Amino acid sequence: MKLWQKLSLLTVCVLLLTGIVSGGVVIHGVMIYNQSKTMENYEQQIKSTAFALGRELQSSPFESYQKATKISYLKYLIRRYDASEYILIEDDHVICNETAFHLTDPSDARWGGETVFSVIQQKGSQYILLAGKRIPLGNISTNLKLVLVKDISSLYQNIRSQAFFYVLIYLSMIIVAVVLVFIITGRILKPLRELQRAAQDIQKGNLTRRADVHSKDEMGMMAQAFNKMAQRIENQVTELENESERRRQMMGSLAHELKTPMTSIIGYSDSLLHVNLKETQRTRALNHIYEQCKRLERLSGKLMSLIGMYDNDSICFEELPVQVLFEQAALIEKYNLEQQKIKLVYSCEMGSRKLDKDLMISLLVNLIDNAAKASDVGSTIYLTGKDNVIAVRDEGCGIPEEEIEHVTEAFYMVDKARSRKAGGSGLGLALCSKIAELHGARLLIESRTGEGTTVLIKFAPLGE
Ligand code: ATP
Ligand code: MG
């Protein structure tokens, strides 16, 4: 059963229950009230009739009458007070009854009490009120009881027709209520249906789908939460897709990077095996094989480092003076720079930071190495550290503006031939970028072709 059907059914049940209970209580109350009012009126009537009869009998020479005269006189008096409503009992015998009712128990002592005794008797659909009382006769020794007989069926008929009228009105109210409940629940549940449709669309793969609900109530809040969740899922899926695409490209590039030295090694070793080479040619071939193997070794070393970056357990942060990092990086690059007659000038105004020593030295060495590869013989590289920023600046060939955003991608090289000739594999900056990220820093590249490049490592201010 659907929610709107449940809600409608529940409302109808509640309405029916409350209507039956409250209607029943009200009708019963009205009936009791009317009944007691009617009895009160007729009790008053019999009281005054009994009193009037008693007065008339006391003022007459009733005691001196013969038995037959007494009865005739009593009948005469009763007729004056409407004989069709009264039964007159002397001791235990009915002496006058011109009503349509047959009194079965005239000897019942309750008909002759000082106060009025009344009872309602039901005969089929007829309701008869009987009210009895002793006629006050003063010194007269006769025991006379007067019983009033009243057909009060109309009272019950009235109540019945009132109840019928109430049920009729109530049923029409319920029909109206049911229609209103259908319309209102339909409106209330509209956002829920929209949410359901949105969820189904997302399930089918339409990740950009959002629930179009703008109400300020709980439904609106739920829709907002749903949309945020959908947005998050979409972002994560996009991120996963991008990541998978990056990996695919990386695998392609890796295969390509491996293929070139491999082909070269196979070619030269084939010549060594099958061709009768001169000594100089043999030496050249072996040199070539050696160079390509070194290249493969470097490539594998960088790849291992890059993969190792994802294993955070191997990272060890310690409080280190940045100056020490500069000195060690300069020492490592000393031989390489001297070969190219390039000068490295460094100055550090930064104090100590929490860093991983090996990773940071690797980062600086990679940046100096890149700067050296891009620089001409005799030029200078500047390594500075100031205000949470480490910068490596060179006066080399620079990077074209459109290439800057790509150079941190693995295996990306602006000038492939030149980079490969210099022993590069396009992994250095990817490595640097990952190291900076692990230190909560950002790697920024500023470059102008023909003028030089500055690579900045921006750390978060200390204490954040
Ligand atoms: P590897 O670092 O793996 O030995 P690589 O130096 O070629 O090889 P990256 O360090 O990732 O690779 O650099 C990517 C590319 O960016 C380089 O091939 C080069 O073209 C360009 N590049 C990097 N640094 C500079 C620089 N300072 N000046 C000019 N071009 C640069
Ligand atoms: Mg490099």
PDB file of N, CA and C in Angstrom, residues 78-138:
ATOM      1  N   ILE A  78     -62.260  11.641  37.995  1.00  0.00           N
ATOM      2  CA  ILE A  78     -61.142  11.298  37.093  1.00  0.00           C
ATOM      3  C   ILE A  78     -61.407  11.802  35.688  1.00  0.00           C
ATOM      4  N   ARG A  79     -62.671  11.650  35.253  1.00  0.00           N
ATOM      5  CA  ARG A  79     -62.986  12.085  33.881  1.00  0.00           C
ATOM      6  C   ARG A  79     -62.751  13.588  33.728  1.00  0.00           C
ATOM      7  N   ARG A  80     -63.010  14.290  34.827  1.00  0.00           N
ATOM      8  CA  ARG A  80     -62.766  15.739  34.778  1.00  0.00           C
ATOM      9  C   ARG A  80     -61.280  16.059  34.552  1.00  0.00           C
ATOM     10  N   TYR A  81     -60.416  15.150  34.964  1.00  0.00           N
ATOM     11  CA  TYR A  81     -58.961  15.371  34.787  1.00  0.00           C
ATOM     12  C   TYR A  81     -58.395  14.564  33.610  1.00  0.00           C
ATOM     13  N   ASP A  82     -59.213  14.194  32.678  1.00  0.00           N
ATOM     14  CA  ASP A  82     -58.808  13.407  31.497  1.00  0.00           C
ATOM     15  C   ASP A  82     -58.564  11.948  31.863  1.00  0.00           C
ATOM     16  N   ALA A  83     -59.623  11.191  31.814  1.00  0.00           N
ATOM     17  CA  ALA A  83     -59.580   9.786  32.236  1.00  0.00           C
ATOM     18  C   ALA A  83     -58.717   8.932  31.321  1.00  0.00           C
ATOM     19  N   SER A  84     -58.480   9.440  30.095  1.00  0.00           N
ATOM     20  CA  SER A  84     -57.665   8.621  29.176  1.00  0.00           C
ATOM     21  C   SER A  84     -56.203   8.549  29.605  1.00  0.00           C
ATOM     22  N   GLU A  85     -55.821   9.341  30.627  1.00  0.00           N
ATOM     23  CA  GLU A  85     -54.408   9.372  31.051  1.00  0.00           C
ATOM     24  C   GLU A  85     -54.195   8.755  32.424  1.00  0.00           C
ATOM     25  N   TYR A  86     -55.275   8.495  33.172  1.00  0.00           N
ATOM     26  CA  TYR A  86     -55.092   8.080  34.565  1.00  0.00           C
ATOM     27  C   TYR A  86     -55.724   6.718  34.868  1.00  0.00           C
ATOM     28  N   ILE A  87     -55.083   6.017  35.787  1.00  0.00           N
ATOM     29  CA  ILE A  87     -55.647   4.773  36.336  1.00  0.00           C
ATOM     30  C   ILE A  87     -55.812   5.025  37.829  1.00  0.00           C
ATOM     31  N   LEU A  88     -56.994   4.694  38.339  1.00  0.00           N
ATOM     32  CA  LEU A  88     -57.249   4.910  39.777  1.00  0.00           C
ATOM     33  C   LEU A  88     -57.322   3.552  40.469  1.00  0.00           C
ATOM     34  N   ILE A  89     -56.550   3.408  41.547  1.00  0.00           N
ATOM     35  CA  ILE A  89     -56.490   2.119  42.259  1.00  0.00           C
ATOM     36  C   ILE A  89     -56.946   2.353  43.698  1.00  0.00           C
ATOM     37  N   GLU A  90     -57.842   1.521  44.122  1.00  0.00           N
ATOM     38  CA  GLU A  90     -58.218   1.562  45.542  1.00  0.00           C
ATOM     39  C   GLU A  90     -57.677   0.287  46.179  1.00  0.00           C
ATOM     40  N   ASP A  91     -56.890   0.467  47.192  1.00  0.00           N
ATOM     41  CA  ASP A  91     -56.140  -0.655  47.804  1.00  0.00           C
ATOM     42  C   ASP A  91     -55.368  -1.400  46.696  1.00  0.00           C
ATOM     43  N   ASP A  92     -55.785  -2.637  46.318  1.00  0.00           N
ATOM     44  CA  ASP A  92     -55.019  -3.357  45.291  1.00  0.00           C
ATOM     45  C   ASP A  92     -55.837  -3.549  44.006  1.00  0.00           C
ATOM     46  N   HIS A  93     -56.990  -2.836  43.922  1.00  0.00           N
ATOM     47  CA  HIS A  93     -57.874  -3.052  42.758  1.00  0.00           C
ATOM     48  C   HIS A  93     -57.995  -1.800  41.918  1.00  0.00           C
ATOM     49  N   VAL A  94     -57.959  -2.019  40.628  1.00  0.00           N
ATOM     50  CA  VAL A  94     -58.159  -0.900  39.700  1.00  0.00           C
ATOM     51  C   VAL A  94     -59.650  -0.589  39.691  1.00  0.00           C
ATOM     52  N   ILE A  95     -59.985   0.664  40.025  1.00  0.00           N
ATOM     53  CA  ILE A  95     -61.417   0.966  39.999  1.00  0.00           C
ATOM     54  C   ILE A  95     -61.796   1.827  38.794  1.00  0.00           C
ATOM     55  N   CYS A  96     -60.794   2.414  38.205  1.00  0.00           N
ATOM     56  CA  CYS A  96     -61.084   3.198  36.992  1.00  0.00           C
ATOM     57  C   CYS A  96     -59.860   3.183  36.068  1.00  0.00           C
ATOM     58  N   ASN A  97     -60.038   2.653  34.842  1.00  0.00           N
ATOM     59  CA  ASN A  97     -58.924   2.650  33.869  1.00  0.00           C
ATOM     60  C   ASN A  97     -59.502   2.805  32.471  1.00  0.00           C
ATOM     61  N   GLU A  98     -59.516   4.037  32.001  1.00  0.00           N
ATOM     62  CA  GLU A  98     -60.012   4.266  30.642  1.00  0.00           C
ATOM     63  C   GLU A  98     -58.859   4.488  29.665  1.00  0.00           C
ATOM     64  N   THR A  99     -57.624   4.157  30.108  1.00  0.00           N
ATOM     65  CA  THR A  99     -56.456   4.276  29.200  1.00  0.00           C
ATOM     66  C   THR A  99     -56.370   3.006  28.360  1.00  0.00           C
ATOM     67  N   ALA A 100     -55.520   3.034  27.377  1.00  0.00           N
ATOM     68  CA  ALA A 100     -55.332   1.847  26.529  1.00  0.00           C
ATOM     69  C   ALA A 100     -54.334   0.884  27.154  1.00  0.00           C
ATOM     70  N   PHE A 101     -53.825   1.232  28.338  1.00  0.00           N
ATOM     71  CA  PHE A 101     -52.770   0.443  28.976  1.00  0.00           C
ATOM     72  C   PHE A 101     -53.369  -0.454  30.055  1.00  0.00           C
ATOM     73  N   HIS A 102     -52.891  -1.697  30.082  1.00  0.00           N
ATOM     74  CA  HIS A 102     -53.358  -2.637  31.112  1.00  0.00           C
ATOM     75  C   HIS A 102     -52.297  -2.737  32.205  1.00  0.00           C
ATOM     76  N   LEU A 103     -52.681  -2.286  33.410  1.00  0.00           N
ATOM     77  CA  LEU A 103     -51.715  -2.309  34.521  1.00  0.00           C
ATOM     78  C   LEU A 103     -51.719  -3.707  35.129  1.00  0.00           C
ATOM     79  N   THR A 104     -50.576  -4.381  35.046  1.00  0.00           N
ATOM     80  CA  THR A 104     -50.521  -5.790  35.498  1.00  0.00           C
ATOM     81  C   THR A 104     -50.328  -5.913  37.006  1.00  0.00           C
ATOM     82  N   ASP A 105     -49.758  -4.896  37.630  1.00  0.00           N
ATOM     83  CA  ASP A 105     -49.429  -5.046  39.051  1.00  0.00           C
ATOM     84  C   ASP A 105     -49.997  -3.900  39.905  1.00  0.00           C
ATOM     85  N   PRO A 106     -51.327  -3.769  39.977  1.00  0.00           N
ATOM     86  CA  PRO A 106     -51.910  -2.666  40.757  1.00  0.00           C
ATOM     87  C   PRO A 106     -51.596  -2.775  42.261  1.00  0.00           C
ATOM     88  N   SER A 107     -51.252  -4.010  42.708  1.00  0.00           N
ATOM     89  CA  SER A 107     -50.979  -4.193  44.139  1.00  0.00           C
ATOM     90  C   SER A 107     -49.566  -3.709  44.518  1.00  0.00           C
ATOM     91  N   ASP A 108     -48.731  -3.356  43.484  1.00  0.00           N
ATOM     92  CA  ASP A 108     -47.352  -2.915  43.779  1.00  0.00           C
ATOM     93  C   ASP A 108     -47.404  -1.687  44.688  1.00  0.00           C
ATOM     94  N   ALA A 109     -46.748  -1.805  45.861  1.00  0.00           N
ATOM     95  CA  ALA A 109     -46.806  -0.757  46.882  1.00  0.00           C
ATOM     96  C   ALA A 109     -46.197   0.559  46.385  1.00  0.00           C
ATOM     97  N   ARG A 110     -45.317   0.450  45.350  1.00  0.00           N
ATOM     98  CA  ARG A 110     -44.619   1.669  44.898  1.00  0.00           C
ATOM     99  C   ARG A 110     -45.582   2.692  44.269  1.00  0.00           C
ATOM    100  N   TRP A 111     -46.734   2.207  43.730  1.00  0.00           N
ATOM    101  CA  TRP A 111     -47.713   3.147  43.133  1.00  0.00           C
ATOM    102  C   TRP A 111     -48.353   4.019  44.218  1.00  0.00           C
ATOM    103  N   GLY A 112     -48.240   3.571  45.484  1.00  0.00           N
ATOM    104  CA  GLY A 112     -48.935   4.318  46.538  1.00  0.00           C
ATOM    105  C   GLY A 112     -48.013   5.054  47.483  1.00  0.00           C
ATOM    106  N   GLY A 113     -46.839   5.382  47.020  1.00  0.00           N
ATOM    107  CA  GLY A 113     -45.883   6.080  47.880  1.00  0.00           C
ATOM    108  C   GLY A 113     -46.232   7.564  48.034  1.00  0.00           C
ATOM    109  N   GLU A 114     -45.609   8.200  49.044  1.00  0.00           N
ATOM    110  CA  GLU A 114     -45.832   9.640  49.266  1.00  0.00           C
ATOM    111  C   GLU A 114     -45.201  10.441  48.127  1.00  0.00           C
ATOM    112  N   THR A 115     -44.062   9.933  47.660  1.00  0.00           N
ATOM    113  CA  THR A 115     -43.398  10.607  46.519  1.00  0.00           C
ATOM    114  C   THR A 115     -43.751   9.856  45.236  1.00  0.00           C
ATOM    115  N   VAL A 116     -43.507  10.511  44.111  1.00  0.00           N
ATOM    116  CA  VAL A 116     -43.880   9.924  42.822  1.00  0.00           C
ATOM    117  C   VAL A 116     -42.897   8.804  42.458  1.00  0.00           C
ATOM    118  N   PHE A 117     -43.447   7.664  42.021  1.00  0.00           N
ATOM    119  CA  PHE A 117     -42.606   6.589  41.496  1.00  0.00           C
ATOM    120  C   PHE A 117     -42.874   6.508  39.993  1.00  0.00           C
ATOM    121  N   SER A 118     -41.831   6.584  39.208  1.00  0.00           N
ATOM    122  CA  SER A 118     -42.074   6.532  37.763  1.00  0.00           C
ATOM    123  C   SER A 118     -41.169   5.510  37.091  1.00  0.00           C
ATOM    124  N   VAL A 119     -41.698   4.954  36.011  1.00  0.00           N
ATOM    125  CA  VAL A 119     -40.957   3.931  35.276  1.00  0.00           C
ATOM    126  C   VAL A 119     -41.362   4.000  33.797  1.00  0.00           C
ATOM    127  N   ILE A 120     -40.375   3.627  32.916  1.00  0.00           N
ATOM    128  CA  ILE A 120     -40.704   3.618  31.485  1.00  0.00           C
ATOM    129  C   ILE A 120     -40.758   2.164  31.038  1.00  0.00           C
ATOM    130  N   GLN A 121     -41.857   1.794  30.388  1.00  0.00           N
ATOM    131  CA  GLN A 121     -41.980   0.415  29.906  1.00  0.00           C
ATOM    132  C   GLN A 121     -42.021   0.429  28.382  1.00  0.00           C
ATOM    133  N   GLN A 122     -41.287  -0.540  27.782  1.00  0.00           N
ATOM    134  CA  GLN A 122     -41.240  -0.595  26.317  1.00  0.00           C
ATOM    135  C   GLN A 122     -42.097  -1.753  25.818  1.00  0.00           C
ATOM    136  N   LYS A 123     -42.964  -1.453  24.848  1.00  0.00           N
ATOM    137  CA  LYS A 123     -43.786  -2.505  24.238  1.00  0.00           C
ATOM    138  C   LYS A 123     -43.597  -2.371  22.740  1.00  0.00           C
ATOM    139  N   GLY A 124     -42.769  -3.212  22.188  1.00  0.00           N
ATOM    140  CA  GLY A 124     -42.446  -3.096  20.765  1.00  0.00           C
ATOM    141  C   GLY A 124     -41.779  -1.758  20.519  1.00  0.00           C
ATOM    142  N   SER A 125     -42.385  -0.955  19.632  1.00  0.00           N
ATOM    143  CA  SER A 125     -41.785   0.346  19.348  1.00  0.00           C
ATOM    144  C   SER A 125     -42.399   1.434  20.230  1.00  0.00           C
ATOM    145  N   GLN A 126     -43.256   0.993  21.148  1.00  0.00           N
ATOM    146  CA  GLN A 126     -43.962   1.964  21.988  1.00  0.00           C
ATOM    147  C   GLN A 126     -43.259   2.124  23.341  1.00  0.00           C
ATOM    148  N   TYR A 127     -43.124   3.363  23.805  1.00  0.00           N
ATOM    149  CA  TYR A 127     -42.530   3.630  25.126  1.00  0.00           C
ATOM    150  C   TYR A 127     -43.611   4.285  25.995  1.00  0.00           C
ATOM    151  N   ILE A 128     -43.920   3.630  27.150  1.00  0.00           N
ATOM    152  CA  ILE A 128     -44.983   4.138  28.036  1.00  0.00           C
ATOM    153  C   ILE A 128     -44.359   4.579  29.348  1.00  0.00           C
ATOM    154  N   LEU A 129     -44.683   5.798  29.734  1.00  0.00           N
ATOM    155  CA  LEU A 129     -44.218   6.295  31.037  1.00  0.00           C
ATOM    156  C   LEU A 129     -45.329   6.075  32.058  1.00  0.00           C
ATOM    157  N   LEU A 130     -45.020   5.409  33.158  1.00  0.00           N
ATOM    158  CA  LEU A 130     -45.976   5.192  34.240  1.00  0.00           C
ATOM    159  C   LEU A 130     -45.461   5.939  35.453  1.00  0.00           C
ATOM    160  N   ALA A 131     -46.307   6.816  36.032  1.00  0.00           N
ATOM    161  CA  ALA A 131     -45.901   7.540  37.245  1.00  0.00           C
ATOM    162  C   ALA A 131     -47.027   7.407  38.271  1.00  0.00           C
ATOM    163  N   GLY A 132     -46.705   6.869  39.435  1.00  0.00           N
ATOM    164  CA  GLY A 132     -47.756   6.613  40.438  1.00  0.00           C
ATOM    165  C   GLY A 132     -47.508   7.330  41.743  1.00  0.00           C
ATOM    166  N   LYS A 133     -48.652   7.640  42.451  1.00  0.00           N
ATOM    167  CA  LYS A 133     -48.525   8.343  43.729  1.00  0.00           C
ATOM    168  C   LYS A 133     -49.828   8.171  44.540  1.00  0.00           C
ATOM    169  N   ARG A 134     -49.716   8.167  45.825  1.00  0.00           N
ATOM    170  CA  ARG A 134     -50.908   8.081  46.685  1.00  0.00           C
ATOM    171  C   ARG A 134     -51.637   9.424  46.653  1.00  0.00           C
ATOM    172  N   ILE A 135     -52.992   9.345  46.650  1.00  0.00           N
ATOM    173  CA  ILE A 135     -53.749  10.613  46.679  1.00  0.00           C
ATOM    174  C   ILE A 135     -53.874  11.033  48.154  1.00  0.00           C
ATOM    175  N   PRO A 136     -53.392  12.255  48.500  1.00  0.00           N
ATOM    176  CA  PRO A 136     -53.462  12.670  49.910  1.00  0.00           C
ATOM    177  C   PRO A 136     -54.929  12.941  50.314  1.00  0.00           C
ATOM    178  N   LEU A 137     -55.460  12.134  51.274  1.00  0.00           N
ATOM    179  CA  LEU A 137     -56.890  12.225  51.609  1.00  0.00           C
ATOM    180  C   LEU A 137     -57.170  12.694  53.037  1.00  0.00           C
ATOM    181  N   GLY A 138     -56.157  13.057  53.748  1.00  0.00           N
ATOM    182  CA  GLY A 138     -56.338  13.581  55.111  1.00  0.00           C
ATOM    183  C   GLY A 138     -56.970  12.533  56.018  1.00  0.00           C
TER     184      GLY A 138
END
